[in-house]
CSV table of C-alpha atoms in Angstrom, one decimal:
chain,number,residue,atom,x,y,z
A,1,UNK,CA,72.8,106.3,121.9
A,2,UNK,CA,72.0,110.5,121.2
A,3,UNK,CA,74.7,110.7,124.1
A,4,UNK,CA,77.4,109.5,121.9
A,5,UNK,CA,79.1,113.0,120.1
A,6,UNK,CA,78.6,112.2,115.8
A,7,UNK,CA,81.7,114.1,114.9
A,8,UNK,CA,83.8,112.4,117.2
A,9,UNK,CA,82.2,108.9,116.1
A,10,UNK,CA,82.6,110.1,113.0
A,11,UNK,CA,86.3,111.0,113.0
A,12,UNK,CA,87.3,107.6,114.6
A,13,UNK,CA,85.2,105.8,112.5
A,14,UNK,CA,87.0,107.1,109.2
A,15,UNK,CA,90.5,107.1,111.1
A,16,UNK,CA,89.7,103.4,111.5
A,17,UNK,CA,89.3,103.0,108.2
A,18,UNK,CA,92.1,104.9,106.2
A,19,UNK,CA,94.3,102.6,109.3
A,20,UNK,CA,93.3,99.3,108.2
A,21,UNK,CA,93.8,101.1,104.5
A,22,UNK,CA,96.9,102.3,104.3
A,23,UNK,CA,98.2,99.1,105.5
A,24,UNK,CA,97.8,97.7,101.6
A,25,UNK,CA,99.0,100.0,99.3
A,26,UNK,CA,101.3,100.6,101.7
A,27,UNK,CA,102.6,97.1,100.8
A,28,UNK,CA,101.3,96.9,97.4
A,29,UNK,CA,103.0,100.3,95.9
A,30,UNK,CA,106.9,98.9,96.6
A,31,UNK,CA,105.9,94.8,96.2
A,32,UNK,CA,104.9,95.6,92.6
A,33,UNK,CA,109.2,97.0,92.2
A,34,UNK,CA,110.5,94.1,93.9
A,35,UNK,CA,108.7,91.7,92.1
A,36,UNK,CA,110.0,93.4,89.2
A,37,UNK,CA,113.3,93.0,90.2
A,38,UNK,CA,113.0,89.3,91.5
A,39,UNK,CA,111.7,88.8,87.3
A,40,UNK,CA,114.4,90.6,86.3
A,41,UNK,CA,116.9,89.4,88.0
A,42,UNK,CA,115.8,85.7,86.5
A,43,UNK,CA,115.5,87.0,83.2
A,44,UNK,CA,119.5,88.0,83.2
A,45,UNK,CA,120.8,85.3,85.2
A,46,UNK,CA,118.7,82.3,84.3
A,47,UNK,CA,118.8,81.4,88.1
A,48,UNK,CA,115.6,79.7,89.5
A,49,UNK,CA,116.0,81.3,92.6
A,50,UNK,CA,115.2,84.4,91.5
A,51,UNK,CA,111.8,82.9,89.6
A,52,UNK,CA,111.1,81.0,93.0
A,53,UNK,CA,111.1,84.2,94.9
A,54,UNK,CA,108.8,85.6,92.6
A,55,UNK,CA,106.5,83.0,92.8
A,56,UNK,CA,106.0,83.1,96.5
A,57,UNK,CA,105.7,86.7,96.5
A,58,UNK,CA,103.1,87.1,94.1
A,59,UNK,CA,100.8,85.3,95.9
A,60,UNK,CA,101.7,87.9,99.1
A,61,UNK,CA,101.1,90.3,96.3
A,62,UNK,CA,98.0,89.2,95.5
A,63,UNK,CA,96.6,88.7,98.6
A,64,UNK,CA,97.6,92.3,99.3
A,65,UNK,CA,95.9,93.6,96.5
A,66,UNK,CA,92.8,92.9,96.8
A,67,UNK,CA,92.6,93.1,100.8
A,68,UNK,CA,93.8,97.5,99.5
A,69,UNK,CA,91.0,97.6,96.9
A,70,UNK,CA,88.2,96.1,99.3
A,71,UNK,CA,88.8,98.7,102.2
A,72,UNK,CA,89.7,101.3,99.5
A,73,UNK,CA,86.1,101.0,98.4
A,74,UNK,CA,84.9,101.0,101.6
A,75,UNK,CA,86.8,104.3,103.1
A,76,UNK,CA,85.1,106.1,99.9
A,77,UNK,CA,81.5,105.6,100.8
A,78,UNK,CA,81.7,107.5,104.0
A,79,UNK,CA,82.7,110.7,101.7
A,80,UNK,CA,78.5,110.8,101.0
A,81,UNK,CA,77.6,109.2,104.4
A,82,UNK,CA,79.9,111.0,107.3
A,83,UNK,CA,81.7,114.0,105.3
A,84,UNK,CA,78.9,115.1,102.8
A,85,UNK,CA,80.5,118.9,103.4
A,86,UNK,CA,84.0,117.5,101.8
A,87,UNK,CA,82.5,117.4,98.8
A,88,UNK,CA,80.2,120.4,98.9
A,89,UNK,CA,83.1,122.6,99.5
A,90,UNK,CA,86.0,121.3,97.9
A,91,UNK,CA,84.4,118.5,95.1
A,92,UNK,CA,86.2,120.3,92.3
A,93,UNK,CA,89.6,119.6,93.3
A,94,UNK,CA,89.2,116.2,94.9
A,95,UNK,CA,86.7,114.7,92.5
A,96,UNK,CA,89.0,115.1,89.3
A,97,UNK,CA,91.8,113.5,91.5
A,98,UNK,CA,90.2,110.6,92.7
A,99,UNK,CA,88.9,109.9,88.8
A,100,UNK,CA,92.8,111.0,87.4
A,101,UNK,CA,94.1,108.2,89.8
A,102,UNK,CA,91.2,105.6,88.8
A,103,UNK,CA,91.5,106.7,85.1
A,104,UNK,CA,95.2,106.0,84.9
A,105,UNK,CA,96.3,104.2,87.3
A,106,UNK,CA,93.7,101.3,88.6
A,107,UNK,CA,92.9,100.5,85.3
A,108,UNK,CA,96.1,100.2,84.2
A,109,UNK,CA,96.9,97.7,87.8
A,110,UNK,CA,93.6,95.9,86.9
A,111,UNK,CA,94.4,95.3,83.3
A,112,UNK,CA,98.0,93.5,83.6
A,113,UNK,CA,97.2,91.8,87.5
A,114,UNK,CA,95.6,88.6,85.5
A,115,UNK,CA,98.5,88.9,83.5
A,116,UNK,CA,101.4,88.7,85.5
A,117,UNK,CA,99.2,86.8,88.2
A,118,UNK,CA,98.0,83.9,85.5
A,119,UNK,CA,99.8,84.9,82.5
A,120,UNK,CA,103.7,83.9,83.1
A,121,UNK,CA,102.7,79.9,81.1
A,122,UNK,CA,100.3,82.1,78.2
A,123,UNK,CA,102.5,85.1,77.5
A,124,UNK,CA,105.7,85.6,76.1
A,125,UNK,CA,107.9,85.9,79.1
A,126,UNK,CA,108.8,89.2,77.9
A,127,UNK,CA,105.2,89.9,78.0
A,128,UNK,CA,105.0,88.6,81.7
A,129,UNK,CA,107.9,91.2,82.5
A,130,UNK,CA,106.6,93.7,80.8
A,131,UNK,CA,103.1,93.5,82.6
A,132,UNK,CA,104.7,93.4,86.1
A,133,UNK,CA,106.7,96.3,85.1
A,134,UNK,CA,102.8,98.2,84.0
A,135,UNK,CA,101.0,96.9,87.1
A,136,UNK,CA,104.6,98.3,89.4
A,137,UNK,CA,104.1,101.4,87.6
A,138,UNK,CA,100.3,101.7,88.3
A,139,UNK,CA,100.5,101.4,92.1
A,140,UNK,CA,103.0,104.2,92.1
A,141,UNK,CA,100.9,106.3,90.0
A,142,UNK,CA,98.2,105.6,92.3
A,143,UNK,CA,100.2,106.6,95.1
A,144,UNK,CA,100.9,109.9,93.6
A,145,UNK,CA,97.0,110.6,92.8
A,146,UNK,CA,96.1,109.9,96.3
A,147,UNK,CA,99.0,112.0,98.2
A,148,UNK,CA,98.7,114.8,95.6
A,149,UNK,CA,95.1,115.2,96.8
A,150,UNK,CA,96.0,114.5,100.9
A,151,UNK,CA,98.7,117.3,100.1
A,152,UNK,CA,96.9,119.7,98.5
A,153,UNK,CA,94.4,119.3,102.2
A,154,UNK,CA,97.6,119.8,104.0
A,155,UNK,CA,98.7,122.6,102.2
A,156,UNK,CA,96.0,124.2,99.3
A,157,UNK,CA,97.3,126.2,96.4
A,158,UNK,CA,96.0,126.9,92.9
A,159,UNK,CA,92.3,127.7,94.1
A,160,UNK,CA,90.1,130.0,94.8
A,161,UNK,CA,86.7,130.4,96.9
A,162,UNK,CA,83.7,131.6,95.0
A,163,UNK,CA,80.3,131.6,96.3
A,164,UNK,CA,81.4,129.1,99.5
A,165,UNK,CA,82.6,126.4,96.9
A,166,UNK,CA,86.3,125.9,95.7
A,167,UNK,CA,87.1,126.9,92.8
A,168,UNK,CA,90.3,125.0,90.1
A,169,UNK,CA,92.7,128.5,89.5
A,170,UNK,CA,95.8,126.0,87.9
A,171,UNK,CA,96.0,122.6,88.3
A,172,UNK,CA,99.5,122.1,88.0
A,173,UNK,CA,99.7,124.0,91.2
A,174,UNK,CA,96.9,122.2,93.0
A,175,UNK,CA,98.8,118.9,92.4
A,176,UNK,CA,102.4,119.7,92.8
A,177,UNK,CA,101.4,122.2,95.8
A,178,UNK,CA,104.1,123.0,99.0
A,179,UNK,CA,104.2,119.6,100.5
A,180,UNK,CA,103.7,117.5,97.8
A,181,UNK,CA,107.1,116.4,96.8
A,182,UNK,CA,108.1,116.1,100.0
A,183,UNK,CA,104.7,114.0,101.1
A,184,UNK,CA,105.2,111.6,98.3
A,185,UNK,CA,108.7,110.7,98.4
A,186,UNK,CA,108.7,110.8,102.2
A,187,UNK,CA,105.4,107.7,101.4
A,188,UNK,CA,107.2,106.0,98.9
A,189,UNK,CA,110.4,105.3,100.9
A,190,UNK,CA,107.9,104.2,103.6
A,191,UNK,CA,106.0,101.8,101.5
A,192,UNK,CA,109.7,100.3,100.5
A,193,UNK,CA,110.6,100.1,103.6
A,194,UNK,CA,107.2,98.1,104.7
A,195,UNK,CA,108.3,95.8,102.0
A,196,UNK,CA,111.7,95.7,102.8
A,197,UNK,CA,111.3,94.3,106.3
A,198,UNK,CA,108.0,92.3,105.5
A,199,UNK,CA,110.5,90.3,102.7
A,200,UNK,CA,113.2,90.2,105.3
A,201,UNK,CA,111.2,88.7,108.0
A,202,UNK,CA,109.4,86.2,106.2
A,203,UNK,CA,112.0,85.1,104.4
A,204,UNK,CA,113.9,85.2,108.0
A,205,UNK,CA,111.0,83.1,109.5
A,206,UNK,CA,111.3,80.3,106.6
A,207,UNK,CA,115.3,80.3,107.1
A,208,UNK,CA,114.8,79.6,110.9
A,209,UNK,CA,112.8,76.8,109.8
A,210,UNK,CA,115.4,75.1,107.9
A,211,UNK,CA,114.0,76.5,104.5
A,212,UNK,CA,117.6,76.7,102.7
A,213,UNK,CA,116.5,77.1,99.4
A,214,UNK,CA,118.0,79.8,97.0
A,215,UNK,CA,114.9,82.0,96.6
A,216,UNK,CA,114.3,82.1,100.1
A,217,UNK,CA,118.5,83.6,100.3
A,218,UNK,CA,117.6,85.6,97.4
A,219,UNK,CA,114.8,87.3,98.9
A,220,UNK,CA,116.6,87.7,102.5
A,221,UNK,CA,119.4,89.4,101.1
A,222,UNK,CA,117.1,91.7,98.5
A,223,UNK,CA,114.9,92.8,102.0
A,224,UNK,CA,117.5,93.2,104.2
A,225,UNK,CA,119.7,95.5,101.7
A,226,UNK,CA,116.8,96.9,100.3
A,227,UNK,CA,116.4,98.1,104.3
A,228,UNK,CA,119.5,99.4,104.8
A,229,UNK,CA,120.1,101.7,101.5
A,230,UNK,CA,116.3,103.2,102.1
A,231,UNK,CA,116.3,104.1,106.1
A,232,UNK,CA,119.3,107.0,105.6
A,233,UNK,CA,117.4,108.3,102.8
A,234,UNK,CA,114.1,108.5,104.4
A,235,UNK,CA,115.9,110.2,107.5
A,236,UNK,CA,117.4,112.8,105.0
A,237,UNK,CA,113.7,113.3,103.3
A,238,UNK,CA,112.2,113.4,106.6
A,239,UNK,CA,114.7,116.3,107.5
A,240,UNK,CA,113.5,118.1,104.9
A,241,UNK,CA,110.0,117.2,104.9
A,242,UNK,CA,110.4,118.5,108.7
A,243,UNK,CA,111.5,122.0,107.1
A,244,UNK,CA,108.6,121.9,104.6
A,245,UNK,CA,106.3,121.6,108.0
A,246,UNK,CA,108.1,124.6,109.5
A,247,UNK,CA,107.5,126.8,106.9
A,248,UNK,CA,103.8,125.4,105.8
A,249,UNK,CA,102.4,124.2,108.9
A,250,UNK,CA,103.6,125.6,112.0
A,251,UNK,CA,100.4,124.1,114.2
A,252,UNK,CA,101.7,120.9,113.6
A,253,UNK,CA,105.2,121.6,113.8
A,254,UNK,CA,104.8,123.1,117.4
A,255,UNK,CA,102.7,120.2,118.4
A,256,UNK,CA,105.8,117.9,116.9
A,257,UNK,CA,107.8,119.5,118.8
A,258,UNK,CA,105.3,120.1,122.3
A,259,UNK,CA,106.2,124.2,122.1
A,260,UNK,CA,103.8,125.5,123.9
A,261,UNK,CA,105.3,129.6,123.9
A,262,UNK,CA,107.5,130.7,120.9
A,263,UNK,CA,110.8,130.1,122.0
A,264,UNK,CA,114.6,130.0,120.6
A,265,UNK,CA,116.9,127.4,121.2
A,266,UNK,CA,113.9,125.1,122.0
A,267,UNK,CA,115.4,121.7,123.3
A,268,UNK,CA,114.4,118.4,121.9
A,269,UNK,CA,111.9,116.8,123.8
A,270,UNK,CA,112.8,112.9,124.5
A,271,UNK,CA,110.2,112.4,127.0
A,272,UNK,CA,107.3,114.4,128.2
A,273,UNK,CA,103.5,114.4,129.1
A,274,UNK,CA,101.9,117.2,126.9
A,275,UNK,CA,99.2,118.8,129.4
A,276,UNK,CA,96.9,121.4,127.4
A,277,UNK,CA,95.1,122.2,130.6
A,278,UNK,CA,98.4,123.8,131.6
A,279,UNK,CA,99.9,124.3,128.6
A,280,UNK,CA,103.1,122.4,129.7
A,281,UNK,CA,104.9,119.8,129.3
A,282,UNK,CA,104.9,117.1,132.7
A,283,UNK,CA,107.9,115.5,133.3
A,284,UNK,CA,109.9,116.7,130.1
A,285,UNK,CA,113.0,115.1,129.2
A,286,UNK,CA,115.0,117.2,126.7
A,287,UNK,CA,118.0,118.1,125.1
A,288,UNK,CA,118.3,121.7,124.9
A,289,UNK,CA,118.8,123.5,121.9
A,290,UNK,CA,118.6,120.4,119.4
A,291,UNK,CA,114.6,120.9,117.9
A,292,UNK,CA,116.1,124.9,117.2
A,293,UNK,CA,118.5,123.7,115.6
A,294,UNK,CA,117.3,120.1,113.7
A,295,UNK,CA,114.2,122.7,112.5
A,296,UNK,CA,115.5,125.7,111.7
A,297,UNK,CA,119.3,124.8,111.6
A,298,UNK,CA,120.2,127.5,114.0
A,299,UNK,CA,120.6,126.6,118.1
A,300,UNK,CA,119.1,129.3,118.9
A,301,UNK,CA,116.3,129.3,116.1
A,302,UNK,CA,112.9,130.5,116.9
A,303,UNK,CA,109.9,128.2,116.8
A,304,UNK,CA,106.1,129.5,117.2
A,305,UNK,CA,104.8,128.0,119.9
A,306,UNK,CA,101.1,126.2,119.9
A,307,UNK,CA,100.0,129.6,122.0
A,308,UNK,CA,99.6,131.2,118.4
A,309,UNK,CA,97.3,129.0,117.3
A,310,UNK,CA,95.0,129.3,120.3
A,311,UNK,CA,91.2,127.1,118.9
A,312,UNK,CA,93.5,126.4,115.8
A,313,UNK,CA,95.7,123.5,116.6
A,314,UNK,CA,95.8,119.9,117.0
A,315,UNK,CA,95.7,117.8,120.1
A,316,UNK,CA,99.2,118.4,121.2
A,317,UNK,CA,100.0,114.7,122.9
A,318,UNK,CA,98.3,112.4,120.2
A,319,UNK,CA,100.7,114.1,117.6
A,320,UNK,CA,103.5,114.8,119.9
A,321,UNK,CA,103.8,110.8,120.8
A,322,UNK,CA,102.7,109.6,116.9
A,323,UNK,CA,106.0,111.5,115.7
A,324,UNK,CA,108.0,109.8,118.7
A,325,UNK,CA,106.8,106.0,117.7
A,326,UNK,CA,107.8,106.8,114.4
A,327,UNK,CA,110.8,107.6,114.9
A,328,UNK,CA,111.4,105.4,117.1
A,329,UNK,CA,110.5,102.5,114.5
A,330,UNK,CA,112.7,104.0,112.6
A,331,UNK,CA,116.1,103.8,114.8
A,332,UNK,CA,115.0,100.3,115.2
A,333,UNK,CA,114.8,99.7,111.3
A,334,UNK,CA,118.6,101.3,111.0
A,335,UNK,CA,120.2,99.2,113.7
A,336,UNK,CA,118.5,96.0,112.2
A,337,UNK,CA,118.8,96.7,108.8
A,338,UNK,CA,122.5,97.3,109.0
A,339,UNK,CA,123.2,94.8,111.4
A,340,UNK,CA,121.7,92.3,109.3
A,341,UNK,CA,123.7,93.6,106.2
A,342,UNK,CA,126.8,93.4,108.2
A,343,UNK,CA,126.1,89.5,109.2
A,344,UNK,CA,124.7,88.4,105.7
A,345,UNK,CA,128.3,89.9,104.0
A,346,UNK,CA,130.3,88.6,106.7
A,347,UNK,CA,128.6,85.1,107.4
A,348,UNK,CA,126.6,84.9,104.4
A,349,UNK,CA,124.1,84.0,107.0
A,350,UNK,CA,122.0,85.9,109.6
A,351,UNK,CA,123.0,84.6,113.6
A,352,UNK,CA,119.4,82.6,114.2
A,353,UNK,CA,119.7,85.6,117.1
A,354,UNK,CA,119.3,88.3,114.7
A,355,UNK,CA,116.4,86.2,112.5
A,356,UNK,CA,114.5,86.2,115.2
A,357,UNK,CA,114.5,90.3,115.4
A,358,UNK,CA,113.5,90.7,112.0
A,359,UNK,CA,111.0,88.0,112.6
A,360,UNK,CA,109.8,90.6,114.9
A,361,UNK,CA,110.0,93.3,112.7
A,362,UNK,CA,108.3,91.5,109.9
A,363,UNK,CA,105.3,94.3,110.0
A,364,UNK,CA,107.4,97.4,112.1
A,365,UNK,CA,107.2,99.1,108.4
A,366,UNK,CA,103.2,99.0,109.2
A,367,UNK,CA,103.9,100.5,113.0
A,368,UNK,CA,105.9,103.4,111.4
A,369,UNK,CA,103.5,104.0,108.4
A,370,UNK,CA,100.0,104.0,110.9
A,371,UNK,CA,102.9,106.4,113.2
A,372,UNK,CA,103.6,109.0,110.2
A,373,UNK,CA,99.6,109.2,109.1
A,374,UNK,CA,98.9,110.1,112.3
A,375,UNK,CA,101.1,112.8,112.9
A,376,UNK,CA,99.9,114.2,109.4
A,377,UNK,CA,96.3,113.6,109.5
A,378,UNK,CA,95.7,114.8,113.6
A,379,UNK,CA,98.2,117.3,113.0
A,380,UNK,CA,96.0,118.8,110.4
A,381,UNK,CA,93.0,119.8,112.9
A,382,UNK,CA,91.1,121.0,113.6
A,383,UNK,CA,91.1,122.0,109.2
A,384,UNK,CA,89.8,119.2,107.1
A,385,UNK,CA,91.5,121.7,104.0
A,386,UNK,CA,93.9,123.7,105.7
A,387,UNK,CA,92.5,127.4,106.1
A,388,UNK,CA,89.7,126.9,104.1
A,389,UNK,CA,87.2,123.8,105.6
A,390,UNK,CA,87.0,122.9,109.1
A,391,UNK,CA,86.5,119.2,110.0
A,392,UNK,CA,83.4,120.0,112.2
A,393,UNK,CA,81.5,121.7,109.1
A,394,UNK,CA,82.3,118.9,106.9
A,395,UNK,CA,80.3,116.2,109.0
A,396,UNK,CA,76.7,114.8,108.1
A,397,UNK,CA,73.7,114.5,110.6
A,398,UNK,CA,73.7,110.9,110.9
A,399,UNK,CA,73.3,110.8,114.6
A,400,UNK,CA,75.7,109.0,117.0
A,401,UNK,CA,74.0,105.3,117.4
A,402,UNK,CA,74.0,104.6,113.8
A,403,UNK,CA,77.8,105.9,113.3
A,404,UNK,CA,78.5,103.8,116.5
A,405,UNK,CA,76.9,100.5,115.2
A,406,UNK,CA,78.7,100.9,111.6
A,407,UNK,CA,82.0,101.8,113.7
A,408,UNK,CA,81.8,98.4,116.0
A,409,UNK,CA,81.0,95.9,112.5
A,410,UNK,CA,84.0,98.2,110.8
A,411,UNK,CA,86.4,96.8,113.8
A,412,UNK,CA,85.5,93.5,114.2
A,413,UNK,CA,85.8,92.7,110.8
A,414,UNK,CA,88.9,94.6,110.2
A,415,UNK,CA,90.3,93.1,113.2
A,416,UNK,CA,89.3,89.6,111.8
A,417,UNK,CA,90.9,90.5,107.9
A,418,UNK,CA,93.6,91.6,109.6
A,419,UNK,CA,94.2,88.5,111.6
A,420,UNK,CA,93.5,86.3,109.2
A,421,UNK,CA,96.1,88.6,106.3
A,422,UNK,CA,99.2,87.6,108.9
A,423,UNK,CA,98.1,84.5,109.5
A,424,UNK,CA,97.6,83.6,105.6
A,425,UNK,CA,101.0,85.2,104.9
A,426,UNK,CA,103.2,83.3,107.6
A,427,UNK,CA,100.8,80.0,106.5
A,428,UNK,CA,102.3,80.7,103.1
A,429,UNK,CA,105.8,81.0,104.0
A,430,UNK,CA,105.2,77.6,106.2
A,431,UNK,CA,103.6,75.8,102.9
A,432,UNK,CA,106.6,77.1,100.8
A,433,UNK,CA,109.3,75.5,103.4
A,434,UNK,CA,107.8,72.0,104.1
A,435,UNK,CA,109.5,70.1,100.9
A,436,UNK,CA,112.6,71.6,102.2
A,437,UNK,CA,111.6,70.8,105.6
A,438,UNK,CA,111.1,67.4,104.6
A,439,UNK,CA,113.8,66.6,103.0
A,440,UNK,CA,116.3,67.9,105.6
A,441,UNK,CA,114.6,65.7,107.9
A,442,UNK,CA,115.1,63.0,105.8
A,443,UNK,CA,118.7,63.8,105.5
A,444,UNK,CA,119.0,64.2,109.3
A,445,UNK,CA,117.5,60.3,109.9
């Protein structure tokens, strides 16, 4: 077991972790807003459509929820266990984050989730509104916690080094550092766009099942809209977010990009096999000029190449094909999205065709999400805190076997909660469907 390296167990061990994660708040941080507006929506209208597609939501909600707080626990033990350096080095800025986000924001979620989960018969139904609104709010203050602290390890500011430890110089510039704005806005359009497509396909899945009811319309329509206003806008924020890159991280951006020598008017790579042995790209498919002048907004715009960053940037093919899924996912989410919109205003109705692709797409927001970390978190290396802590001088001593053994019970059972999180979600939207079911059968005989 001595054979197996600890830093590379190590780093796939917590990589398998923050994965199985992100997935939750991922979901979690935009459900909270749609369930808000499903309430809303009732409380105007006095529709029961609206309240129905609350009430199956919640549940999804809740299920989500806790699955996020679990693995959230989990991913913060190996801080002490695998990464005992993080917090040697750099425990004054990422402690006080971590408590800021518990302090204000998973209390807050904790204190108002019986509410709106158990409360809507007990409370006023102002009340119940107003405690979805607090527990919305909390998971998006959550959010900002958490990708205030990743940014600041993307991009540190505000802090000095004293004596080998970091050192709090203003606050407001640790949090709101380079990437920050850019980081969070680009994460919360993801997370809506998760939700949009996981309330789309669901919802798509209980249509094609003869589920006609008017929550189950209500909630297509809300996804697939919902889709199709966000997907432009995060394409605009990722443009700029792109730019923030350029400027801030230029490893990552030339590994983006698979630069290998600074260059001008470097051409868009559609296709290639990054090969650092050679440090070239196999079999490159490009279109020339286009990454000058989507970067730098020139054509002939000059990009450093990953040859100034020799020891000092990532692997070039892991983040090179991570962006590419991404953006891939995301094409797929515009065509859909606005397909579907077109249909649903047209037909009122989505072709049982086109159901079945955003059946498919029900978790693409998660493929896209998983695509995006990557590129940020790989892209980062070989820095655990950009310029100031490397990732290999952060790791513990706990030698290979053990971090192996941990790593294979982490997979299995994430594998089996993750399983068994589709499978309750699509049982749920099959529960919800049978009295409709049934009665359309009964109507057919």
């Amino acid at each position: 077991m001595d054979s197996f390296d600890p830093l590379t167990l190590a780093r796939i061990q917590f990589a398998a972790n923050i994965s199985f994660h992100i997935l939750f708040p991922t979901i979690s941080i935009a459900m909270g807003w749609v369930l808000l507006y499903f309430k809303t929506r009732y409380d105007r209208s006095g529709d029961a459509a609206w309240l129905d597609a609350y009430g199956f939501w919640v549940k999804i909600f809740a299920l989500t929820f806790a699955l996020g707080v679990v693995s959230g626990i989990t991913m913060s033990f190996q801080f002490g266990t695998n990464w005992p350096g993080y917090m040697q080095k750099v425990g004054n800025v990422a402690g006080p984050l971590l408590a800021y986000e518990v302090l204000t924001a998973f209390f807050l979620e904790a204190t108002f989730l019986g509410v709106m989960l158990f409360g809507r018969s007990r409370v006023s139904n102002r009340v119940h509104t107003l405690a979805t609104f607090l527990v919305a709010f909390g998971t998006t203050v959550s959010a900002f916690w958490i990708i205030a602290l990743n940014s600041w390890m993307q991009t540190p500011a505000g802090v000095s080094v004293v004596d080998g430890k970091v050192h709090v110089q203003s606050w407001l510039a640790v949090i709101f550092n380079p990437s920050m704005p850019y980081r969070l806005t680009h994460m919360l359009l993801a997370s809506g766009l998760t939700v949009a497509f996981l309330v789309a396909g669901v919802s798509a899945y209980r249509w094609l099942r003869g589920d006609r009811a008017g929550g189950v319309r209500a909630a297509l329509k809300t996804g697939v809209t919902l889709a199709a206003m966000l997907i432009p806008l995060q394409i605009l924020v990722g443009d700029a977010h792109g730019l923030n890159t350029f400027h801030h991280q230029p490893a990552k951006l030339a590994a983006i990009e698979g630069v290998w020598h600074t260059e001008r008017g470097a051409p868009l790579l559609l296709f290639a096999l990054p090969d650092e042995a050679t440090q070239s790209n196999r079999y490159a498919l490009g279109i020339p000029k286009l990454a000058s002048l989507i970067i730098t907004h020139q054509p002939d715009g000059e990009i450093r190449g990953l040859n100034e960053f020799a020891g000092a940037h990532p692997p070039v093919a892991k983040v090179f094909w991570s962006f590419r899924v991404m953006v891939a996912v995301g094409v797929a989410m515009l065509l859909a999205s606005w397909l579907a919109a077109w249909q649903l205003r047209r037909r009122g109705e989505p072709a049982p065709w086109l159901s079945r692709v955003l059946v498919a797409m029900t978790f693409s927001g998660w493929l896209a999400t998983l695509a995006g970390w990557y590129v940020t978190e790989i892209g980062r290396q070989p820095w655990l805190v950009t310029g100031i802590l490397r990732t290999a001088d952060a790791a513990s001593t706990v030698g290979g076997g053990m971090i192996l053994s941990t790593l294979l019970m982490y997979l299995a059972l994430y594998a089996v909660l993750l399983a068994s999180y589709v499978s309750v979600v699509f049982y749920l939207a099959r529960k919800a469907g049978q009295p409709a079911a049934a009665k359309l059968e009964g109507v057919s005989a």
